[in-house]
């Protein structure tokens, strides 16, 4: 049993199965997540007999680091091997007042958003809770003496809301005072608009929510974000409003990648103003980060500025994301995996058609 991904309830059940008192779980959580411990023999406030039971029945293991790259702006990217066929990427972004860790939730992605390199690699598998938390556990160990991780964003590879069985226990560990003790406001889950997942996250572990919007109408969003065909804007916006009933913030962040001549006109900006009247929100404009083979180009800076001004004149909060780590392919939308998709998208679609 890899204990790295067990939240407080899961670890308490594990101790009960060992015939130990459940409260020991809190002690072990502090050793693993606050001290970065993996050797049970060194966990001195646990009884020797307990340590021996743990050594026989469990271990603490994060994904293996197979790549570690530092960008000119201080952004750091790790390539982590999760099994013999798959690797994922984790990115640390240092800033003056905080350190943000961008975490992956899947090896690849099923959603195939038109402008995202990760979606082009296809989908291999979900990550386990241990593999998700392991990214934070490793970063804290590797960054010791530097800026600590103060914020976590689940904006790496994959769609978090399609892997909630693993993501929710991982989030609970990030929030637990005996583990990482992060505020709900400092943990953000990003989704392309999986409405049932938004509902479940609201009910089980509400944190800050970011929605990858990228288009102001269904016709364009169907093209750019294919999940919109299943959960169109009307349903998505309604789910966002319901989420705000339990959210730690009183707004949803709408992420909007700026694509030259595609979604960056003044008319598109005015359509976004109409959306903002339906959901309390702020906008995060993201200059497109190119990757090999893409058909898209980044919107010119002046057009991005005019786009932002239209939103601001409507009294909306707008930020334009500073591109970080693009020289090491660590910027938003560039986190394609370094492994081949073992199940082609066309084959999966054919299989679905047969089953239907």
mmCIF file of C-alpha atoms in Angstrom:
data_model
loop_
_atom_site.group_PDB
_atom_site.id
_atom_site.type_symbol
_atom_site.label_atom_id
_atom_site.label_comp_id
_atom_site.label_asym_id
_atom_site.label_seq_id
_atom_site.Cartn_x
_atom_site.Cartn_y
_atom_site.Cartn_z
ATOM 1 C CA UNK A 1 0.000 0.000 0.000
ATOM 2 C CA UNK A 2 1.386 3.391 -1.016
ATOM 3 C CA UNK A 3 0.388 5.662 1.861
ATOM 4 C CA UNK A 4 1.280 8.877 0.047
ATOM 5 C CA UNK A 5 -2.209 9.252 -1.436
ATOM 6 C CA UNK A 6 -4.351 8.339 1.584
ATOM 7 C CA UNK A 7 -6.274 11.209 3.158
ATOM 8 C CA UNK A 8 -7.022 11.296 6.903
ATOM 9 C CA UNK A 9 -10.015 8.967 6.674
ATOM 10 C CA UNK A 10 -8.197 6.504 4.431
ATOM 11 C CA UNK A 11 -5.125 6.454 6.634
ATOM 12 C CA UNK A 12 -7.256 5.945 9.769
ATOM 13 C CA UNK A 13 -8.903 2.925 8.129
ATOM 14 C CA UNK A 14 -5.473 1.582 7.222
ATOM 15 C CA UNK A 15 -4.292 1.827 10.836
ATOM 16 C CA UNK A 16 -7.420 0.058 12.043
ATOM 17 C CA UNK A 17 -6.691 -2.788 9.620
ATOM 18 C CA UNK A 18 -3.220 -3.023 11.165
ATOM 19 C CA UNK A 19 -4.781 -3.257 14.626
ATOM 20 C CA UNK A 20 -3.493 0.198 15.559
ATOM 21 C CA UNK A 21 -5.298 3.214 16.981
ATOM 22 C CA UNK A 22 -6.718 5.454 14.215
ATOM 23 C CA UNK A 23 -5.280 8.621 15.820
ATOM 24 C CA UNK A 24 -1.820 7.399 14.785
ATOM 25 C CA UNK A 25 -2.823 8.482 11.283
ATOM 26 C CA UNK A 26 -2.302 12.142 12.236
ATOM 27 C CA UNK A 27 1.249 11.444 13.404
ATOM 28 C CA UNK A 28 2.082 9.586 10.215
ATOM 29 C CA UNK A 29 0.556 12.314 8.025
ATOM 30 C CA UNK A 30 2.827 14.908 9.617
ATOM 31 C CA UNK A 31 5.882 12.727 9.025
ATOM 32 C CA UNK A 32 5.026 12.085 5.393
ATOM 33 C CA UNK A 33 3.631 15.397 4.214
ATOM 34 C CA UNK A 34 5.167 18.020 6.510
ATOM 35 C CA UNK A 35 8.594 16.484 7.009
ATOM 36 C CA UNK A 36 8.806 14.711 3.657
ATOM 37 C CA UNK A 37 9.531 11.396 5.353
ATOM 38 C CA UNK A 38 9.434 8.031 3.640
ATOM 39 C CA UNK A 39 11.484 5.855 5.995
ATOM 40 C CA UNK A 40 9.237 4.468 8.739
ATOM 41 C CA UNK A 41 12.271 3.567 10.878
ATOM 42 C CA UNK A 42 13.010 7.280 11.354
ATOM 43 C CA UNK A 43 9.495 8.161 12.575
ATOM 44 C CA UNK A 44 10.580 8.299 16.190
ATOM 45 C CA UNK A 45 7.271 9.146 17.894
ATOM 46 C CA UNK A 46 5.689 5.950 16.574
ATOM 47 C CA UNK A 47 6.209 2.770 18.589
ATOM 48 C CA UNK A 48 8.831 0.403 17.220
ATOM 49 C CA UNK A 49 6.216 -2.323 16.752
ATOM 50 C CA UNK A 50 4.056 0.085 14.757
ATOM 51 C CA UNK A 51 6.986 1.076 12.557
ATOM 52 C CA UNK A 52 7.719 -2.572 11.873
ATOM 53 C CA UNK A 53 4.082 -3.198 10.879
ATOM 54 C CA UNK A 54 4.205 -0.216 8.542
ATOM 55 C CA UNK A 55 7.432 -1.357 6.927
ATOM 56 C CA UNK A 56 5.936 -4.790 6.273
ATOM 57 C CA UNK A 57 2.607 -3.569 4.892
ATOM 58 C CA UNK A 58 3.212 -0.214 3.207
ATOM 59 C CA UNK A 59 5.593 2.247 1.638
ATOM 60 C CA UNK A 60 5.760 5.923 0.669
ATOM 61 C CA UNK A 61 6.665 6.407 -2.971
ATOM 62 C CA UNK A 62 6.343 9.385 -5.296
ATOM 63 C CA UNK A 63 6.758 9.248 -9.089
ATOM 64 C CA UNK A 64 10.364 9.023 -10.271
ATOM 65 C CA UNK A 65 11.998 12.185 -11.609
ATOM 66 C CA UNK A 66 13.349 11.639 -15.117
ATOM 67 C CA UNK A 67 13.721 15.281 -16.112
ATOM 68 C CA UNK A 68 14.355 18.553 -14.256
ATOM 69 C CA UNK A 69 14.522 21.766 -16.300
ATOM 70 C CA UNK A 70 14.924 25.379 -15.194
ATOM 71 C CA UNK A 71 13.710 28.264 -17.373
ATOM 72 C CA UNK A 72 15.364 31.662 -17.602
ATOM 73 C CA UNK A 73 12.516 33.230 -15.606
ATOM 74 C CA UNK A 74 12.928 30.742 -12.730
ATOM 75 C CA UNK A 75 10.074 28.445 -13.750
ATOM 76 C CA UNK A 76 11.008 24.837 -13.052
ATOM 77 C CA UNK A 77 9.568 21.820 -14.852
ATOM 78 C CA UNK A 78 9.831 18.202 -13.739
ATOM 79 C CA UNK A 79 9.127 15.205 -15.934
ATOM 80 C CA UNK A 80 7.837 12.428 -13.679
ATOM 81 C CA UNK A 81 7.660 8.783 -14.634
ATOM 82 C CA UNK A 82 4.428 7.219 -13.337
ATOM 83 C CA UNK A 83 4.861 3.786 -14.961
ATOM 84 C CA UNK A 84 6.876 2.097 -17.679
ATOM 85 C CA UNK A 85 4.874 3.754 -20.468
ATOM 86 C CA UNK A 86 3.779 7.112 -19.075
ATOM 87 C CA UNK A 87 5.263 10.335 -17.789
ATOM 88 C CA UNK A 88 3.610 13.576 -16.685
ATOM 89 C CA UNK A 89 4.834 17.078 -16.090
ATOM 90 C CA UNK A 90 4.716 19.312 -13.037
ATOM 91 C CA UNK A 91 5.635 23.000 -13.125
ATOM 92 C CA UNK A 92 6.681 25.333 -10.312
ATOM 93 C CA UNK A 93 6.207 29.067 -10.941
ATOM 94 C CA UNK A 94 8.032 31.337 -8.467
ATOM 95 C CA UNK A 95 6.669 34.843 -7.897
ATOM 96 C CA UNK A 96 7.469 37.623 -5.454
ATOM 97 C CA UNK A 97 4.807 36.763 -2.882
ATOM 98 C CA UNK A 98 3.983 33.163 -3.669
ATOM 99 C CA UNK A 99 5.097 29.938 -5.295
ATOM 100 C CA UNK A 100 2.560 28.186 -7.478
ATOM 101 C CA UNK A 101 2.729 24.497 -8.358
ATOM 102 C CA UNK A 102 0.882 23.345 -11.472
ATOM 103 C CA UNK A 103 -0.110 19.696 -11.035
ATOM 104 C CA UNK A 104 -1.222 17.034 -13.530
ATOM 105 C CA UNK A 105 -4.174 14.706 -12.902
ATOM 106 C CA UNK A 106 -4.004 12.395 -15.940
ATOM 107 C CA UNK A 107 -1.416 10.999 -18.308
ATOM 108 C CA UNK A 108 -2.666 12.699 -21.445
ATOM 109 C CA UNK A 109 -6.201 14.013 -21.822
ATOM 110 C CA UNK A 110 -9.428 12.788 -23.398
ATOM 111 C CA UNK A 111 -10.917 16.168 -24.261
ATOM 112 C CA UNK A 112 -8.798 17.154 -27.280
ATOM 113 C CA UNK A 113 -9.200 20.934 -27.016
ATOM 114 C CA UNK A 114 -8.136 22.340 -30.378
ATOM 115 C CA UNK A 115 -5.351 24.597 -29.090
ATOM 116 C CA UNK A 116 -3.793 22.336 -26.428
ATOM 117 C CA UNK A 117 -0.769 20.147 -27.114
ATOM 118 C CA UNK A 118 -1.596 17.719 -24.285
ATOM 119 C CA UNK A 119 -4.900 16.823 -25.926
ATOM 120 C CA UNK A 120 -3.070 15.997 -29.137
ATOM 121 C CA UNK A 121 -1.129 13.210 -27.433
ATOM 122 C CA UNK A 122 -4.381 11.446 -26.491
ATOM 123 C CA UNK A 123 -5.247 9.743 -23.216
ATOM 124 C CA UNK A 124 -3.404 6.927 -21.479
ATOM 125 C CA UNK A 125 -4.759 6.738 -17.928
ATOM 126 C CA UNK A 126 -5.832 8.516 -14.766
ATOM 127 C CA UNK A 127 -3.259 9.244 -12.091
ATOM 128 C CA UNK A 128 -3.726 7.796 -8.620
ATOM 129 C CA UNK A 129 -4.069 9.991 -5.528
ATOM 130 C CA UNK A 130 -0.490 9.084 -4.612
ATOM 131 C CA UNK A 131 0.760 10.177 -8.038
ATOM 132 C CA UNK A 132 -1.142 13.470 -7.751
ATOM 133 C CA UNK A 133 -0.049 14.282 -4.191
ATOM 134 C CA UNK A 134 3.403 12.958 -4.997
ATOM 135 C CA UNK A 135 3.967 15.947 -7.265
ATOM 136 C CA UNK A 136 3.474 18.325 -4.309
ATOM 137 C CA UNK A 137 5.459 16.073 -1.961
ATOM 138 C CA UNK A 138 8.409 16.041 -4.369
ATOM 139 C CA UNK A 139 8.274 19.783 -5.023
ATOM 140 C CA UNK A 140 8.386 20.589 -1.312
ATOM 141 C CA UNK A 141 11.438 18.357 -0.884
ATOM 142 C CA UNK A 142 13.249 19.675 -3.956
ATOM 143 C CA UNK A 143 12.471 23.324 -3.221
ATOM 144 C CA UNK A 144 13.623 23.230 0.392
ATOM 145 C CA UNK A 145 15.405 26.481 1.154
ATOM 146 C CA UNK A 146 13.763 28.213 -1.822
ATOM 147 C CA UNK A 147 10.275 29.659 -2.176
ATOM 148 C CA UNK A 148 7.774 27.240 -0.648
ATOM 149 C CA UNK A 149 4.702 26.050 -2.509
ATOM 150 C CA UNK A 150 1.947 28.383 -1.320
ATOM 151 C CA UNK A 151 -0.572 27.769 -4.112
ATOM 152 C CA UNK A 152 -1.587 24.697 -6.079
ATOM 153 C CA UNK A 153 -3.380 24.792 -9.409
ATOM 154 C CA UNK A 154 -4.654 21.628 -11.043
ATOM 155 C CA UNK A 155 -3.981 22.983 -14.510
ATOM 156 C CA UNK A 156 -1.386 20.503 -15.692
ATOM 157 C CA UNK A 157 -1.991 17.520 -17.943
ATOM 158 C CA UNK A 158 -5.507 16.087 -17.951
ATOM 159 C CA UNK A 159 -9.057 17.027 -16.948
ATOM 160 C CA UNK A 160 -9.240 16.821 -13.127
ATOM 161 C CA UNK A 161 -13.010 16.430 -13.015
ATOM 162 C CA UNK A 162 -12.789 13.194 -15.005
ATOM 163 C CA UNK A 163 -10.616 11.690 -12.241
ATOM 164 C CA UNK A 164 -12.365 12.824 -9.075
ATOM 165 C CA UNK A 165 -12.024 9.478 -7.267
ATOM 166 C CA UNK A 166 -8.310 10.253 -7.060
ATOM 167 C CA UNK A 167 -8.426 14.061 -7.149
ATOM 168 C CA UNK A 168 -10.728 14.536 -4.145
ATOM 169 C CA UNK A 169 -8.551 12.580 -1.657
ATOM 170 C CA UNK A 170 -5.533 14.470 -3.024
ATOM 171 C CA UNK A 171 -7.277 17.805 -2.479
ATOM 172 C CA UNK A 172 -8.230 16.817 1.067
ATOM 173 C CA UNK A 173 -4.568 16.139 1.815
ATOM 174 C CA UNK A 174 -3.563 19.519 0.406
ATOM 175 C CA UNK A 175 -6.074 21.197 2.737
ATOM 176 C CA UNK A 176 -5.431 19.085 5.854
ATOM 177 C CA UNK A 177 -3.584 20.938 8.626
ATOM 178 C CA UNK A 178 -1.695 17.716 9.431
ATOM 179 C CA UNK A 179 -0.483 17.544 5.832
ATOM 180 C CA UNK A 180 0.013 20.663 3.685
ATOM 181 C CA UNK A 181 -2.470 23.021 5.351
ATOM 182 C CA UNK A 182 -3.284 25.036 2.238
ATOM 183 C CA UNK A 183 -6.276 27.354 2.193
ATOM 184 C CA UNK A 184 -9.217 26.410 -0.037
ATOM 185 C CA UNK A 185 -8.707 29.775 -1.697
ATOM 186 C CA UNK A 186 -5.130 28.815 -2.621
ATOM 187 C CA UNK A 187 -6.028 25.510 -4.270
ATOM 188 C CA UNK A 188 -7.613 25.839 -7.705
ATOM 189 C CA UNK A 189 -9.115 23.138 -9.873
ATOM 190 C CA UNK A 190 -9.424 23.948 -13.561
ATOM 191 C CA UNK A 191 -12.016 22.269 -15.767
ATOM 192 C CA UNK A 192 -12.996 22.455 -19.406
ATOM 193 C CA UNK A 193 -16.623 22.307 -18.308
ATOM 194 C CA UNK A 194 -17.497 18.803 -17.076
ATOM 195 C CA UNK A 195 -20.785 19.706 -15.403
ATOM 196 C CA UNK A 196 -21.331 16.525 -13.288
ATOM 197 C CA UNK A 197 -17.799 16.895 -11.955
ATOM 198 C CA UNK A 198 -18.459 20.509 -10.958
ATOM 199 C CA UNK A 199 -21.491 19.318 -8.986
ATOM 200 C CA UNK A 200 -19.540 16.559 -7.218
ATOM 201 C CA UNK A 201 -16.599 18.829 -6.386
ATOM 202 C CA UNK A 202 -19.024 21.356 -4.879
ATOM 203 C CA UNK A 203 -20.582 18.680 -2.666
ATOM 204 C CA UNK A 204 -17.424 16.875 -1.558
ATOM 205 C CA UNK A 205 -14.468 19.277 -1.553
ATOM 206 C CA UNK A 206 -15.137 22.807 -2.845
ATOM 207 C CA UNK A 207 -11.994 24.761 -3.670
ATOM 208 C CA UNK A 208 -11.397 27.677 -6.031
ATOM 209 C CA UNK A 209 -12.742 26.891 -9.501
ATOM 210 C CA UNK A 210 -11.392 27.966 -12.874
ATOM 211 C CA UNK A 211 -13.281 27.196 -16.077
ATOM 212 C CA UNK A 212 -11.495 26.990 -19.417
ATOM 213 C CA UNK A 213 -14.025 29.029 -21.373
ATOM 214 C CA UNK A 214 -12.080 30.121 -24.491
ATOM 215 C CA UNK A 215 -15.182 31.068 -26.506
ATOM 216 C CA UNK A 216 -18.231 33.265 -25.825
ATOM 217 C CA UNK A 217 -20.795 31.207 -27.757
ATOM 218 C CA UNK A 218 -21.659 27.565 -28.318
ATOM 219 C CA UNK A 219 -20.793 27.469 -32.014
ATOM 220 C CA UNK A 220 -17.192 28.548 -31.491
ATOM 221 C CA UNK A 221 -16.783 26.667 -28.219
ATOM 222 C CA UNK A 222 -17.967 23.438 -29.873
ATOM 223 C CA UNK A 223 -14.964 23.797 -32.169
ATOM 224 C CA UNK A 224 -12.371 24.825 -29.605
ATOM 225 C CA UNK A 225 -13.551 22.853 -26.535
ATOM 226 C CA UNK A 226 -15.403 19.740 -27.780
ATOM 227 C CA UNK A 227 -16.855 18.872 -24.345
ATOM 228 C CA UNK A 228 -19.159 21.854 -24.940
ATOM 229 C CA UNK A 229 -21.201 19.680 -27.301
ATOM 230 C CA UNK A 230 -22.201 17.581 -24.279
ATOM 231 C CA UNK A 231 -22.383 20.393 -21.707
ATOM 232 C CA UNK A 232 -23.235 23.631 -23.564
ATOM 233 C CA UNK A 233 -22.762 27.080 -22.119
ATOM 234 C CA UNK A 234 -26.247 27.346 -20.633
ATOM 235 C CA UNK A 235 -25.683 24.196 -18.540
ATOM 236 C CA UNK A 236 -22.122 25.165 -17.678
ATOM 237 C CA UNK A 237 -23.041 28.640 -16.440
ATOM 238 C CA UNK A 238 -25.875 27.242 -14.337
ATOM 239 C CA UNK A 239 -23.448 24.752 -12.753
ATOM 240 C CA UNK A 240 -21.017 27.592 -12.016
ATOM 241 C CA UNK A 241 -23.723 29.519 -10.162
ATOM 242 C CA UNK A 242 -24.588 26.445 -8.111
ATOM 243 C CA UNK A 243 -20.903 25.915 -7.325
ATOM 244 C CA UNK A 244 -20.611 29.428 -5.912
ATOM 245 C CA UNK A 245 -23.068 28.475 -3.163
ATOM 246 C CA UNK A 246 -20.253 26.434 -1.539
ATOM 247 C CA UNK A 247 -17.098 27.907 -3.065
ATOM 248 C CA UNK A 248 -14.375 29.607 -0.982
ATOM 249 C CA UNK A 249 -14.370 32.517 -3.419
ATOM 250 C CA UNK A 250 -17.350 34.554 -4.562
ATOM 251 C CA UNK A 251 -16.439 34.335 -8.234
ATOM 252 C CA UNK A 252 -15.483 31.849 -10.926
ATOM 253 C CA UNK A 253 -12.311 32.434 -12.908
ATOM 254 C CA UNK A 254 -12.899 32.131 -16.638
ATOM 255 C CA UNK A 255 -9.728 31.294 -18.539
ATOM 256 C CA UNK A 256 -9.632 32.527 -22.112
ATOM 257 C CA UNK A 257 -6.789 31.687 -24.490
ATOM 258 C CA UNK A 258 -6.250 34.431 -27.068
ATOM 259 C CA UNK A 259 -6.163 32.992 -30.595
ATOM 260 C CA UNK A 260 -5.363 35.304 -33.477
ATOM 261 C CA UNK A 261 -8.418 35.840 -35.690
ATOM 262 C CA UNK A 262 -10.403 33.090 -33.970
ATOM 263 C CA UNK A 263 -11.852 34.312 -30.655
ATOM 264 C CA UNK A 264 -10.230 37.711 -30.119
ATOM 265 C CA UNK A 265 -12.507 40.228 -31.861
ATOM 266 C CA UNK A 266 -14.273 43.105 -30.161
ATOM 267 C CA UNK A 267 -17.577 41.332 -30.854
ATOM 268 C CA UNK A 268 -16.308 38.310 -28.934
ATOM 269 C CA UNK A 269 -15.391 40.554 -26.007
ATOM 270 C CA UNK A 270 -18.887 42.028 -25.941
ATOM 271 C CA UNK A 271 -20.343 38.523 -25.899
ATOM 272 C CA UNK A 272 -18.203 37.771 -22.860
ATOM 273 C CA UNK A 273 -19.653 40.815 -21.121
ATOM 274 C CA UNK A 274 -23.090 39.252 -21.564
ATOM 275 C CA UNK A 275 -21.828 35.998 -20.018
ATOM 276 C CA UNK A 276 -20.417 37.917 -17.064
ATOM 277 C CA UNK A 277 -23.880 39.270 -16.318
ATOM 278 C CA UNK A 278 -25.008 35.686 -15.687
ATOM 279 C CA UNK A 279 -22.190 34.484 -13.385
ATOM 280 C CA UNK A 280 -20.022 36.415 -10.891
ATOM 281 C CA UNK A 281 -16.615 36.012 -12.477
ATOM 282 C CA UNK A 282 -13.251 37.386 -13.406
ATOM 283 C CA UNK A 283 -11.385 36.793 -16.661
ATOM 284 C CA UNK A 284 -7.857 35.534 -17.104
ATOM 285 C CA UNK A 285 -6.686 36.186 -20.660
ATOM 286 C CA UNK A 286 -3.967 33.756 -21.760
ATOM 287 C CA UNK A 287 -1.736 34.581 -24.737
ATOM 288 C CA UNK A 288 -1.619 31.391 -26.811
ATOM 289 C CA UNK A 289 1.575 29.371 -26.454
ATOM 290 C CA UNK A 290 2.411 27.721 -29.804
ATOM 291 C CA UNK A 291 3.536 24.126 -30.221
ATOM 292 C CA UNK A 292 4.670 22.133 -33.274
ATOM 293 C CA UNK A 293 1.914 21.376 -35.766
ATOM 294 C CA UNK A 294 -0.676 23.783 -34.396
ATOM 295 C CA UNK A 295 -2.877 25.789 -36.753
ATOM 296 C CA UNK A 296 -3.262 28.664 -34.282
ATOM 297 C CA UNK A 297 -1.266 31.830 -33.631
ATOM 298 C CA UNK A 298 -1.069 34.107 -30.619
ATOM 299 C CA UNK A 299 -3.191 37.258 -30.754
ATOM 300 C CA UNK A 300 -1.102 40.414 -31.166
ATOM 301 C CA UNK A 301 -0.451 42.293 -27.901
ATOM 302 C CA UNK A 302 -2.444 45.345 -29.032
ATOM 303 C CA UNK A 303 -5.500 43.224 -29.788
ATOM 304 C CA UNK A 304 -5.260 41.529 -26.390
ATOM 305 C CA UNK A 305 -5.048 44.963 -24.777
ATOM 306 C CA UNK A 306 -8.151 46.226 -26.622
ATOM 307 C CA UNK A 307 -10.009 43.020 -25.774
ATOM 308 C CA UNK A 308 -9.203 43.491 -22.078
ATOM 309 C CA UNK A 309 -10.284 47.148 -22.203
ATOM 310 C CA UNK A 310 -13.756 46.215 -23.444
ATOM 311 C CA UNK A 311 -14.179 43.877 -20.487
ATOM 312 C CA UNK A 312 -12.772 46.408 -18.044
ATOM 313 C CA UNK A 313 -15.107 49.137 -19.286
ATOM 314 C CA UNK A 314 -17.952 46.819 -18.252
ATOM 315 C CA UNK A 315 -16.526 46.867 -14.691
ATOM 316 C CA UNK A 316 -15.132 43.345 -14.957
ATOM 317 C CA UNK A 317 -11.904 42.181 -13.349
ATOM 318 C CA UNK A 318 -9.453 41.149 -16.057
ATOM 319 C CA UNK A 319 -5.888 39.903 -15.865
ATOM 320 C CA UNK A 320 -3.593 38.962 -18.720
ATOM 321 C CA UNK A 321 -1.444 36.015 -17.783
ATOM 322 C CA UNK A 322 2.264 36.557 -18.095
ATOM 323 C CA UNK A 323 3.773 33.774 -20.167
ATOM 324 C CA UNK A 324 6.128 31.776 -17.959
ATOM 325 C CA UNK A 325 8.448 28.926 -18.845
ATOM 326 C CA UNK A 326 7.737 28.906 -22.576
ATOM 327 C CA UNK A 327 11.449 28.404 -23.322
ATOM 328 C CA UNK A 328 11.211 24.952 -21.690
ATOM 329 C CA UNK A 329 7.688 24.129 -22.992
ATOM 330 C CA UNK A 330 6.257 24.655 -19.501
ATOM 331 C CA UNK A 331 3.753 27.365 -20.406
ATOM 332 C CA UNK A 332 -0.009 26.965 -20.422
ATOM 333 C CA UNK A 333 -1.136 24.508 -23.099
ATOM 334 C CA UNK A 334 2.354 23.179 -23.812
ATOM 335 C CA UNK A 335 2.496 20.244 -21.403
ATOM 336 C CA UNK A 336 2.384 17.438 -23.933
ATOM 337 C CA UNK A 337 3.667 14.166 -22.534
ATOM 338 C CA UNK A 338 6.854 12.533 -23.718
ATOM 339 C CA UNK A 339 5.216 9.167 -24.288
ATOM 340 C CA UNK A 340 3.105 7.871 -27.133
ATOM 341 C CA UNK A 341 -0.643 7.418 -26.809
ATOM 342 C CA UNK A 342 -1.095 3.660 -26.660
ATOM 343 C CA UNK A 343 -4.752 3.811 -27.608
ATOM 344 C CA UNK A 344 -5.467 6.005 -30.586
ATOM 345 C CA UNK A 345 -8.451 8.299 -30.396
ATOM 346 C CA UNK A 346 -9.893 6.870 -33.604
ATOM 347 C CA UNK A 347 -9.764 3.339 -32.206
ATOM 348 C CA UNK A 348 -11.534 4.417 -29.019
ATOM 349 C CA UNK A 349 -14.261 6.161 -30.986
ATOM 350 C CA UNK A 350 -14.748 3.061 -33.126
ATOM 351 C CA UNK A 351 -15.055 0.945 -30.002
ATOM 352 C CA UNK A 352 -17.669 3.310 -28.572
ATOM 353 C CA UNK A 353 -19.663 3.079 -31.782
ATOM 354 C CA UNK A 354 -19.607 -0.735 -31.595
ATOM 355 C CA UNK A 355 -20.768 -0.680 -27.984
ATOM 356 C CA UNK A 356 -23.542 1.776 -28.809
#
